Tab-separated table of C-alpha atoms in Angstrom:
chain	number	residue	atom	x	y	z
J	1	MET	CA	21.648	-44.279	32.490
J	2	THR	CA	18.801	-45.666	30.479
J	3	ARG	CA	16.319	-43.263	32.449
J	4	ALA	CA	18.830	-39.994	31.628
J	5	LEU	CA	18.898	-40.411	27.999
J	6	GLY	CA	15.068	-41.072	28.312
J	7	LEU	CA	14.952	-37.420	30.165
J	8	VAL	CA	17.204	-35.677	27.788
J	9	ARG	CA	15.245	-36.854	24.550
J	10	THR	CA	11.996	-35.805	26.265
J	11	ILE	CA	13.495	-32.379	26.675
J	12	ALA	CA	14.576	-32.368	23.417
J	13	LEU	CA	11.246	-32.809	21.680
J	14	ALA	CA	9.630	-30.602	24.315
J	15	THR	CA	12.150	-27.865	22.944
J	16	ALA	CA	11.659	-28.762	19.440
J	17	LEU	CA	7.840	-28.590	19.813
J	18	PHE	CA	7.246	-25.484	21.902
J	19	GLY	CA	10.421	-23.887	21.707
J	20	GLY	CA	10.278	-22.848	18.034
J	21	ALA	CA	8.367	-19.757	18.067
J	22	ALA	CA	9.774	-18.434	20.977
J	23	GLY	CA	13.576	-19.296	20.814
J	24	ALA	CA	13.669	-18.264	17.072
J	25	GLN	CA	16.151	-15.457	15.805
J	26	THR	CA	13.618	-14.012	13.541
J	27	ILE	CA	9.810	-13.759	13.426
J	28	LYS	CA	8.840	-15.279	9.745
J	29	ILE	CA	6.134	-13.850	7.712
J	30	GLY	CA	5.128	-16.012	4.493
J	31	VAL	CA	4.248	-14.815	1.467
J	32	ASN	CA	2.470	-16.723	-1.359
J	33	GLU	CA	2.584	-15.141	-4.660
J	34	PRO	CA	2.344	-16.224	-8.263
J	35	LEU	CA	6.613	-16.248	-9.671
J	36	THR	CA	6.116	-18.369	-12.263
J	37	GLY	CA	2.891	-18.755	-14.291
J	38	ALA	CA	0.568	-16.309	-15.790
J	39	PHE	CA	0.919	-13.747	-13.493
J	40	ALA	CA	4.469	-14.284	-12.430
J	41	ALA	CA	5.517	-10.470	-13.505
J	42	SER	CA	2.595	-9.129	-10.972
J	43	GLY	CA	4.254	-11.506	-8.156
J	44	THR	CA	7.527	-10.791	-8.560
J	45	TYR	CA	6.555	-6.962	-8.087
J	46	VAL	CA	4.747	-7.483	-5.240
J	47	VAL	CA	7.946	-9.924	-3.632
J	48	ASN	CA	10.001	-6.784	-4.595
J	49	GLY	CA	8.004	-4.906	-3.000
J	50	ALA	CA	7.695	-6.463	0.315
J	51	LYS	CA	11.781	-7.170	0.455
J	52	ILE	CA	11.963	-3.293	0.414
J	53	ALA	CA	9.342	-3.473	3.370
J	54	ALA	CA	10.896	-5.975	5.145
J	55	ASP	CA	14.500	-4.517	4.787
J	56	GLU	CA	13.430	-1.091	6.234
J	57	ILE	CA	11.572	-2.330	9.153
J	58	ASN	CA	15.024	-4.418	9.873
J	59	ALA	CA	17.233	-1.609	9.326
J	60	LYS	CA	14.933	0.101	12.273
J	61	GLY	CA	15.765	-2.815	14.637
J	62	GLY	CA	13.011	-5.095	13.667
J	63	ILE	CA	9.870	-5.893	15.821
J	64	LEU	CA	9.462	-7.064	19.078
J	65	GLY	CA	13.743	-7.139	19.040
J	66	LYS	CA	13.951	-9.854	16.402
J	67	LYS	CA	14.356	-9.437	12.473
J	68	ILE	CA	11.683	-10.439	9.829
J	69	GLU	CA	12.489	-12.991	8.023
J	70	LEU	CA	9.925	-13.362	4.781
J	71	VAL	CA	9.330	-16.980	3.663
J	72	ILE	CA	8.876	-17.054	0.021
J	73	GLU	CA	6.936	-19.297	-1.788
J	74	ASP	CA	5.861	-19.836	-5.543
J	75	ASN	CA	2.266	-20.254	-6.513
J	76	LYS	CA	2.730	-20.704	-9.606
J	77	SER	CA	-0.197	-18.963	-10.968
J	78	ASN	CA	-2.381	-21.798	-9.633
J	79	PRO	CA	-5.281	-22.242	-7.210
J	80	THR	CA	-4.264	-25.840	-6.109
J	81	GLU	CA	-0.626	-25.024	-5.661
J	82	ALA	CA	-1.654	-21.665	-3.532
J	83	ALA	CA	-3.466	-23.903	-1.232
J	84	ALA	CA	-0.552	-26.332	-1.203
J	85	VAL	CA	2.087	-23.482	-0.296
J	86	ALA	CA	-0.194	-21.608	2.515
J	87	GLU	CA	-0.186	-25.580	4.146
J	88	LYS	CA	3.380	-25.294	3.690
J	89	LEU	CA	4.362	-22.049	5.108
J	90	ILE	CA	2.000	-22.701	8.326
J	91	THR	CA	2.956	-26.195	9.122
J	92	SER	CA	6.243	-26.804	7.938
J	93	ASP	CA	7.726	-23.238	7.960
J	94	LYS	CA	5.611	-22.138	11.117
J	95	VAL	CA	4.893	-18.897	9.988
J	96	PRO	CA	2.076	-17.024	12.130
J	97	VAL	CA	0.979	-14.657	9.519
J	98	LEU	CA	0.669	-14.839	5.647
J	99	MET	CA	0.908	-12.492	2.914
J	100	GLY	CA	-0.754	-13.761	-0.530
J	101	ALA	CA	-2.077	-14.466	-3.122
J	102	TRP	CA	-2.779	-12.287	-5.705
J	103	GLY	CA	-5.379	-13.368	-7.654
J	104	SER	CA	-8.620	-13.878	-6.545
J	105	SER	CA	-8.725	-17.333	-7.535
J	106	LEU	CA	-5.706	-17.978	-5.813
J	107	THR	CA	-6.748	-16.336	-2.423
J	108	LEU	CA	-9.967	-18.000	-2.438
J	109	ALA	CA	-8.403	-21.532	-2.703
J	110	VAL	CA	-6.033	-20.609	0.224
J	111	MET	CA	-8.877	-19.507	2.634
J	112	PRO	CA	-9.971	-22.986	3.534
J	113	LYS	CA	-6.435	-23.383	5.006
J	114	LEU	CA	-6.511	-20.377	6.781
J	115	MET	CA	-9.279	-21.576	8.439
J	116	GLU	CA	-8.498	-24.879	9.213
J	117	TYR	CA	-5.155	-23.797	10.825
J	118	GLU	CA	-6.602	-20.426	12.043
J	119	THR	CA	-3.667	-18.395	10.722
J	120	PRO	CA	-4.608	-14.732	9.522
J	121	MET	CA	-3.549	-13.457	6.050
J	122	VAL	CA	-3.194	-9.822	4.628
J	123	VAL	CA	-4.690	-10.083	1.222
J	124	GLU	CA	-2.344	-7.448	-0.924
J	125	THR	CA	-3.979	-7.468	-4.491
J	126	SER	CA	-7.401	-9.766	-4.796
J	127	SER	CA	-10.893	-7.823	-5.589
J	128	SER	CA	-13.749	-10.345	-5.789
J	129	GLY	CA	-15.684	-9.490	-3.439
J	130	LYS	CA	-16.612	-13.189	-2.112
J	131	ILE	CA	-13.226	-12.853	-0.213
J	132	THR	CA	-14.344	-10.730	2.405
J	133	THR	CA	-18.369	-11.487	2.102
J	134	THR	CA	-18.225	-15.638	2.563
J	135	GLY	CA	-17.593	-15.239	6.235
J	136	ASN	CA	-13.589	-15.841	6.992
J	137	PRO	CA	-12.270	-14.140	9.825
J	138	PHE	CA	-8.911	-14.750	9.173
J	139	ILE	CA	-9.005	-12.759	6.082
J	140	PHE	CA	-7.731	-9.168	6.181
J	141	ARG	CA	-7.682	-7.215	2.918
J	142	ILE	CA	-5.734	-4.026	1.725
J	143	SER	CA	-6.731	-3.978	-1.656
J	144	PRO	CA	-10.181	-2.703	-2.981
J	145	PRO	CA	-12.976	-5.268	-3.865
J	146	SER	CA	-14.375	-4.895	-7.130
J	147	ALA	CA	-17.292	-3.473	-5.536
J	148	VAL	CA	-15.403	-0.516	-4.172
J	149	GLU	CA	-13.856	-0.027	-7.266
J	150	ALA	CA	-17.298	0.307	-9.113
J	151	ALA	CA	-17.984	2.853	-5.988
J	152	ALA	CA	-15.461	4.789	-6.682
J	153	PHE	CA	-16.520	4.461	-10.813
J	154	LYS	CA	-20.072	5.855	-9.875
J	155	GLY	CA	-18.856	9.594	-9.047
J	156	ILE	CA	-17.637	10.003	-12.243
J	157	VAL	CA	-19.492	7.969	-14.851
J	158	ASP	CA	-21.826	11.025	-15.820
J	159	LYS	CA	-18.873	12.689	-16.420
J	160	LEU	CA	-17.671	10.473	-18.815
J	161	ALA	CA	-21.290	10.129	-20.763
J	162	LEU	CA	-21.260	6.013	-20.612
J	163	LYS	CA	-24.269	5.275	-22.275
J	164	LYS	CA	-23.774	1.368	-23.324
J	165	VAL	CA	-21.025	-0.492	-22.047
J	166	ASP	CA	-18.988	-4.379	-23.021
J	167	PHE	CA	-17.090	-6.479	-20.616
J	168	LEU	CA	-14.118	-8.104	-21.659
J	169	VAL	CA	-12.753	-10.088	-18.764
J	170	ILE	CA	-10.442	-12.839	-17.411
J	171	ASN	CA	-12.355	-15.902	-16.922
J	172	ASN	CA	-11.805	-16.504	-13.139
J	173	ASP	CA	-13.409	-15.319	-9.880
J	174	TRP	CA	-11.975	-11.654	-10.387
J	175	GLY	CA	-13.063	-11.018	-14.040
J	176	ARG	CA	-16.504	-12.303	-13.486
J	177	GLY	CA	-16.739	-10.555	-10.261
J	178	THR	CA	-15.916	-7.309	-11.833
J	179	ALA	CA	-18.471	-7.802	-14.654
J	180	GLU	CA	-21.080	-8.485	-11.774
J	181	ASP	CA	-20.415	-5.541	-9.576
J	182	PHE	CA	-19.617	-3.067	-12.623
J	183	SER	CA	-22.537	-3.794	-13.616
J	184	LYS	CA	-25.301	-3.966	-10.847
J	185	MET	CA	-23.662	-0.024	-10.311
J	186	MET	CA	-24.027	0.986	-14.030
J	187	LYS	CA	-27.600	-0.738	-13.911
J	188	GLU	CA	-28.369	1.687	-11.521
J	189	LYS	CA	-27.065	4.578	-13.359
J	190	GLY	CA	-29.262	4.176	-16.121
J	191	ILE	CA	-26.189	2.623	-18.209
J	192	SER	CA	-27.052	-0.102	-20.446
J	193	ILE	CA	-25.135	-3.196	-20.418
J	194	GLY	CA	-24.119	-4.817	-23.445
J	195	LEU	CA	-21.798	-7.943	-24.122
J	196	VAL	CA	-19.848	-9.742	-21.123
J	197	GLU	CA	-16.725	-11.748	-23.334
J	198	THR	CA	-14.806	-13.841	-21.116
J	199	MET	CA	-10.708	-15.275	-21.930
J	200	ASP	CA	-9.090	-17.623	-20.072
J	201	GLN	CA	-5.839	-16.391	-18.503
J	202	GLY	CA	-3.303	-17.944	-20.022
J	203	ALA	CA	-5.077	-16.768	-24.316
J	204	GLN	CA	-2.705	-15.383	-26.008
J	205	ASP	CA	-5.413	-14.283	-29.039
J	206	MET	CA	-8.519	-12.418	-28.146
J	207	SER	CA	-9.579	-11.190	-31.436
J	208	ALA	CA	-12.831	-13.119	-31.675
J	209	GLN	CA	-14.145	-11.649	-28.383
J	210	LEU	CA	-12.953	-8.220	-29.639
J	211	SER	CA	-14.320	-8.691	-33.055
J	212	LYS	CA	-17.555	-9.007	-31.293
J	213	ILE	CA	-16.939	-5.911	-29.196
J	214	LYS	CA	-16.075	-3.690	-32.310
J	215	SER	CA	-19.854	-5.007	-33.913
J	216	SER	CA	-22.057	-4.165	-30.913
J	217	ASP	CA	-23.363	-0.680	-30.331
J	218	SER	CA	-21.566	0.233	-26.979
J	219	GLU	CA	-19.190	3.121	-26.850
J	220	THR	CA	-16.784	1.905	-23.721
J	221	VAL	CA	-15.691	-1.404	-23.137
J	222	ILE	CA	-14.791	-2.634	-19.442
J	223	VAL	CA	-11.349	-4.697	-19.368
J	224	THR	CA	-10.182	-6.839	-16.462
J	225	THR	CA	-6.895	-8.943	-17.002
J	226	ALA	CA	-3.446	-8.847	-15.666
J	227	VAL	CA	-1.194	-6.763	-17.703
J	228	ASP	CA	0.583	-9.096	-20.111
J	229	GLN	CA	-2.819	-9.717	-21.176
J	230	LEU	CA	-3.701	-6.410	-21.101
J	231	THR	CA	-1.036	-5.336	-23.637
J	232	LEU	CA	-1.946	-8.169	-26.024
J	233	ILE	CA	-5.530	-7.105	-25.948
J	234	PHE	CA	-4.737	-3.260	-26.869
J	235	LYS	CA	-2.141	-4.207	-29.976
J	236	GLN	CA	-5.073	-6.626	-31.043
J	237	ALA	CA	-8.104	-3.615	-30.454
J	238	ALA	CA	-5.647	-1.353	-32.690
J	239	ALA	CA	-5.323	-4.198	-35.406
J	240	LEU	CA	-8.970	-4.785	-35.714
J	241	GLY	CA	-9.602	-1.188	-35.613
J	242	LEU	CA	-11.670	-0.927	-32.572
J	243	LYS	CA	-12.178	2.581	-31.916
J	244	LYS	CA	-13.836	2.354	-28.515
J	245	ARG	CA	-13.034	3.708	-25.246
J	246	ILE	CA	-11.465	1.246	-22.902
J	247	ILE	CA	-11.500	1.123	-19.239
J	248	THR	CA	-9.524	-0.915	-17.361
J	249	THR	CA	-9.804	-2.152	-13.635
J	250	GLY	CA	-7.920	-4.258	-11.357
J	251	GLY	CA	-5.760	-1.158	-9.323
J	252	SER	CA	-2.310	-1.737	-10.361
J	253	GLN	CA	-2.579	-2.938	-13.871
J	254	ASN	CA	1.185	-1.079	-14.759
J	255	PRO	CA	0.612	1.432	-17.401
J	256	ASP	CA	3.824	1.810	-17.389
J	257	GLN	CA	4.671	-1.749	-18.467
J	258	ILE	CA	1.700	-1.437	-20.765
J	259	ILE	CA	3.301	1.473	-22.535
J	260	ALA	CA	6.581	-0.001	-23.344
J	261	GLN	CA	4.902	-3.404	-24.279
J	262	ALA	CA	2.156	-1.774	-26.462
J	263	GLY	CA	3.420	1.375	-27.402
J	264	ALA	CA	0.726	3.883	-29.467
J	265	ALA	CA	-2.112	1.148	-29.221
J	266	ALA	CA	-2.166	1.985	-25.229
J	267	ASN	CA	-2.939	5.677	-25.956
J	268	GLY	CA	-6.351	6.624	-25.358
J	269	THR	CA	-6.827	3.901	-22.628
J	270	MET	CA	-7.883	4.681	-19.087
J	271	HIS	CA	-7.091	2.968	-16.137
J	272	LEU	CA	-8.441	2.552	-12.247
J	273	THR	CA	-5.354	2.562	-10.337
J	274	THR	CA	-5.058	2.411	-6.199
J	275	PHE	CA	-1.560	4.053	-6.320
J	276	LEU	CA	-0.074	6.936	-8.267
J	277	PRO	CA	3.751	6.907	-8.105
J	278	TRP	CA	3.748	9.654	-11.335
J	279	PHE	CA	2.567	12.207	-8.775
J	280	PRO	CA	3.683	11.495	-5.245
J	281	ASP	CA	2.922	14.731	-4.084
J	282	LYS	CA	-0.979	13.458	-4.755
J	283	THR	CA	-0.904	10.542	-2.665
J	284	PRO	CA	-1.841	10.392	1.076
J	285	ASN	CA	1.441	9.591	2.149
J	286	PRO	CA	3.903	11.790	-0.305
J	287	GLU	CA	7.547	11.240	2.089
J	288	ALA	CA	6.655	7.694	2.558
J	289	THR	CA	6.129	7.336	-1.335
J	290	ASN	CA	8.931	9.302	-2.429
J	291	TYR	CA	11.224	6.599	-0.320
J	292	PHE	CA	9.829	4.033	-1.535
J	293	ILE	CA	9.945	5.153	-5.104
J	294	THR	CA	13.619	5.905	-4.582
J	295	GLU	CA	14.602	2.896	-2.638
J	296	TRP	CA	12.556	0.669	-5.590
J	297	LYS	CA	15.065	2.779	-8.341
J	298	LYS	CA	18.342	2.190	-6.006
J	299	ARG	CA	17.813	-1.559	-6.595
J	300	GLY	CA	18.341	-1.368	-9.815
J	301	PHE	CA	14.093	-2.193	-10.847
J	302	ASP	CA	12.104	-0.653	-13.459
J	303	PHE	CA	9.892	2.590	-12.448
J	304	ALA	CA	7.337	0.248	-13.867
J	305	GLY	CA	7.309	-2.130	-11.297
J	306	CYS	CA	6.241	0.674	-8.601
J	307	THR	CA	2.080	0.468	-10.038
J	308	GLU	CA	2.355	-3.455	-8.306
J	309	SER	CA	4.932	-3.455	-5.954
J	310	PHE	CA	3.517	-0.942	-3.539
J	311	ARG	CA	1.035	-3.717	-2.836
J	312	GLY	CA	4.013	-6.007	-0.991
J	313	TYR	CA	5.242	-2.703	0.670
J	314	ASP	CA	2.232	-1.965	2.067
J	315	GLY	CA	1.050	-5.397	3.090
J	316	ILE	CA	4.200	-6.508	5.183
J	317	ARG	CA	4.013	-3.421	6.876
J	318	THR	CA	0.455	-4.065	8.077
J	319	ALA	CA	1.329	-7.910	8.974
J	320	ALA	CA	4.529	-6.365	11.114
J	321	ALA	CA	2.336	-3.654	12.773
J	322	ALA	CA	-0.032	-6.272	13.824
J	323	ILE	CA	2.857	-8.181	15.144
J	324	GLU	CA	3.869	-5.387	16.962
J	325	LYS	CA	0.736	-4.616	18.542
J	326	ALA	CA	0.043	-7.929	19.220
J	327	GLY	CA	3.539	-8.090	21.657
J	328	LYS	CA	3.835	-11.897	20.068
J	329	ALA	CA	4.361	-13.892	16.948
J	330	GLU	CA	1.503	-16.271	17.290
J	331	PRO	CA	-1.446	-16.624	15.042
J	332	ALA	CA	-4.451	-15.762	17.670
J	333	ALA	CA	-2.764	-12.436	19.221
J	334	ILE	CA	-1.672	-11.229	15.411
J	335	LYS	CA	-5.556	-11.675	14.364
J	336	ALA	CA	-6.841	-9.497	17.024
J	337	ALA	CA	-4.469	-7.500	16.350
J	338	LEU	CA	-5.190	-6.619	12.966
J	339	TRP	CA	-8.640	-5.676	13.856
J	340	GLU	CA	-6.786	-2.542	15.957
J	341	ILE	CA	-4.220	-0.999	13.644
J	342	ASN	CA	-4.352	2.034	11.756
J	343	ILE	CA	-1.254	2.964	9.836
J	344	LYS	CA	-0.682	5.299	6.949
J	345	GLY	CA	-0.305	2.986	3.563
J	346	LEU	CA	0.856	4.278	0.578
J	347	ASN	CA	-2.712	4.459	-0.706
J	348	GLY	CA	-4.657	5.751	2.263
J	349	ASP	CA	-4.744	4.970	5.899
J	350	ILE	CA	-5.306	0.950	6.621
J	351	VAL	CA	-7.725	0.065	8.987
J	352	PHE	CA	-9.916	-2.795	8.847
J	353	ARG	CA	-13.891	-2.582	9.154
J	354	LYS	CA	-15.814	-5.897	9.432
J	355	SER	CA	-17.426	-7.331	6.232
J	356	GLY	CA	-19.287	-10.365	5.863
J	357	PRO	CA	-21.574	-12.781	7.755
J	358	GLN	CA	-21.409	-11.775	11.640
J	359	GLY	CA	-19.649	-13.530	14.077
J	360	LYS	CA	-17.361	-14.551	10.967
J	361	GLU	CA	-16.238	-10.984	9.320
J	362	SER	CA	-13.591	-10.652	7.600
J	363	GLY	CA	-11.495	-7.133	7.564
J	364	GLN	CA	-11.270	-4.775	4.510
J	365	SER	CA	-9.458	-1.586	4.466
J	366	GLN	CA	-10.667	1.120	2.515
J	367	PRO	CA	-7.792	2.671	-0.132
J	368	ASN	CA	-8.025	5.243	-2.756
J	369	VAL	CA	-9.126	4.603	-6.314
J	370	TYR	CA	-7.991	7.197	-8.967
J	371	LEU	CA	-8.303	7.342	-13.039
J	372	ILE	CA	-5.689	7.749	-15.287
J	373	GLU	CA	-5.266	7.897	-18.982
J	374	ILE	CA	-2.261	6.868	-21.381
J	375	ASN	CA	-1.894	9.777	-24.027
J	376	ASP	CA	0.934	10.386	-26.073
J	377	GLY	CA	2.829	7.620	-24.428
J	378	LYS	CA	2.277	8.992	-20.934
J	379	VAL	CA	0.399	8.586	-17.773
J	380	GLY	CA	-1.839	11.727	-16.852
J	381	MET	CA	-4.294	12.169	-14.226
J	382	LYS	CA	-7.775	11.803	-16.292
J	383	THR	CA	-9.379	15.020	-16.323
J	384	LEU	CA	-13.351	15.310	-16.104
C-alpha cells in the first residue's frame, strides 16, 4: 500500500513538473507593461492592442490547435518592478515568450532575467540603442532604436534647414540615447548642437529648462518623453512665448492625445512616428490597418490610442508567428523561430536582422518612420 501511494505521488509530481506545457489548454504569452505610474497611459494602450491581436488569432483557431492566453503584469513604470515581473512571468506563470516592456530603462532592467532564464522577448516600443547592441540574444525588437529614427530623419534635415538644435529629453536611457544618436547624426550634417537639457520622468514643471532653451540661439528643439509630459511641455512653452520649432521623437507619442490635452499649444509641432492611423492608405498594410482601427473603435477606445496601441498588436502577432513556426511553445524553439519569421506589420515587414556582438546578436526589425505635423488641431503629413 505504501509503495503504491509512493508511486502515485511520483506520477503526480512528474505530471506537475513536466506535463504543464504539454498538457496546457492555452499557450501563454507574458506581457510586461507599465499600467500604473508615469507611463501608464502608454502601457495601457499597448495592452489593449495586444488583446485585439490575441482575440483575432483565437477567433481564427489559435495557434498549434490552442488558444493564446495573455498573462498581463504591471511593471508600474519602475525598472526594478519590471525585472521582478519578468521573473514571475517566466518562473511562476511558465510563459515561453514575453512582450515588453515599453520604456528603455524598463526593458534594460528585464534583459538580465531573459539571459538568466533563456527566454525570448519581443520588444514593442523601447528605443535605446543599448538594447540591441549589448549582446543579449533573447531580445527581438520591432520598434526603431533612436539610431534608426535619427537615420530616417537624416534624409529630411536639409529640407527643414536646421542650423542649431537644442535637446530636452527625459533623464533615462531612452532620452539620453536619443540625444546622443541625433546629435551624432546632426554633427555629421554640419548642424550645431546647443543645449542638452534633461527632466525626470515624473517632473511636472519644465519651465526652467524651457527658459534656458528660449534664451539660446538655436532655432529648433528636439523633445523626447512620454505623451503626458509632452502635453505639459507644449503648454509651458506657449506660456513662456517660446517660438522655436519643436520636433518630438519616440515613434508613437500620440499626437491626437496631445491635441486634445494641449490644444492650440500643440499647433506647429512636428513628430516622428512609426504608424499612420490617420492615413490608412499610406501604411504598408492598409487592409490590416483598417481592420485594427475598426476593431479599436468597436471596443469603445478613443482613436487617439491607435498611435501607441499598434505596438502591442504587432508584438503579439510577432510572438504568435514565432510559436507557430517553432511548432511548440518552448523558449528555445521560439527564439530560433523568431529569426525566421517574415510577417507584414502595421508599419512594415517584421524581419529580424542581427545587431550586437558576434555570437550574442539581438534581433532588430526595421520599421518605417514618418514625420507628421499638427496644425489647426489636426494631424497632417509634413510637406517637405
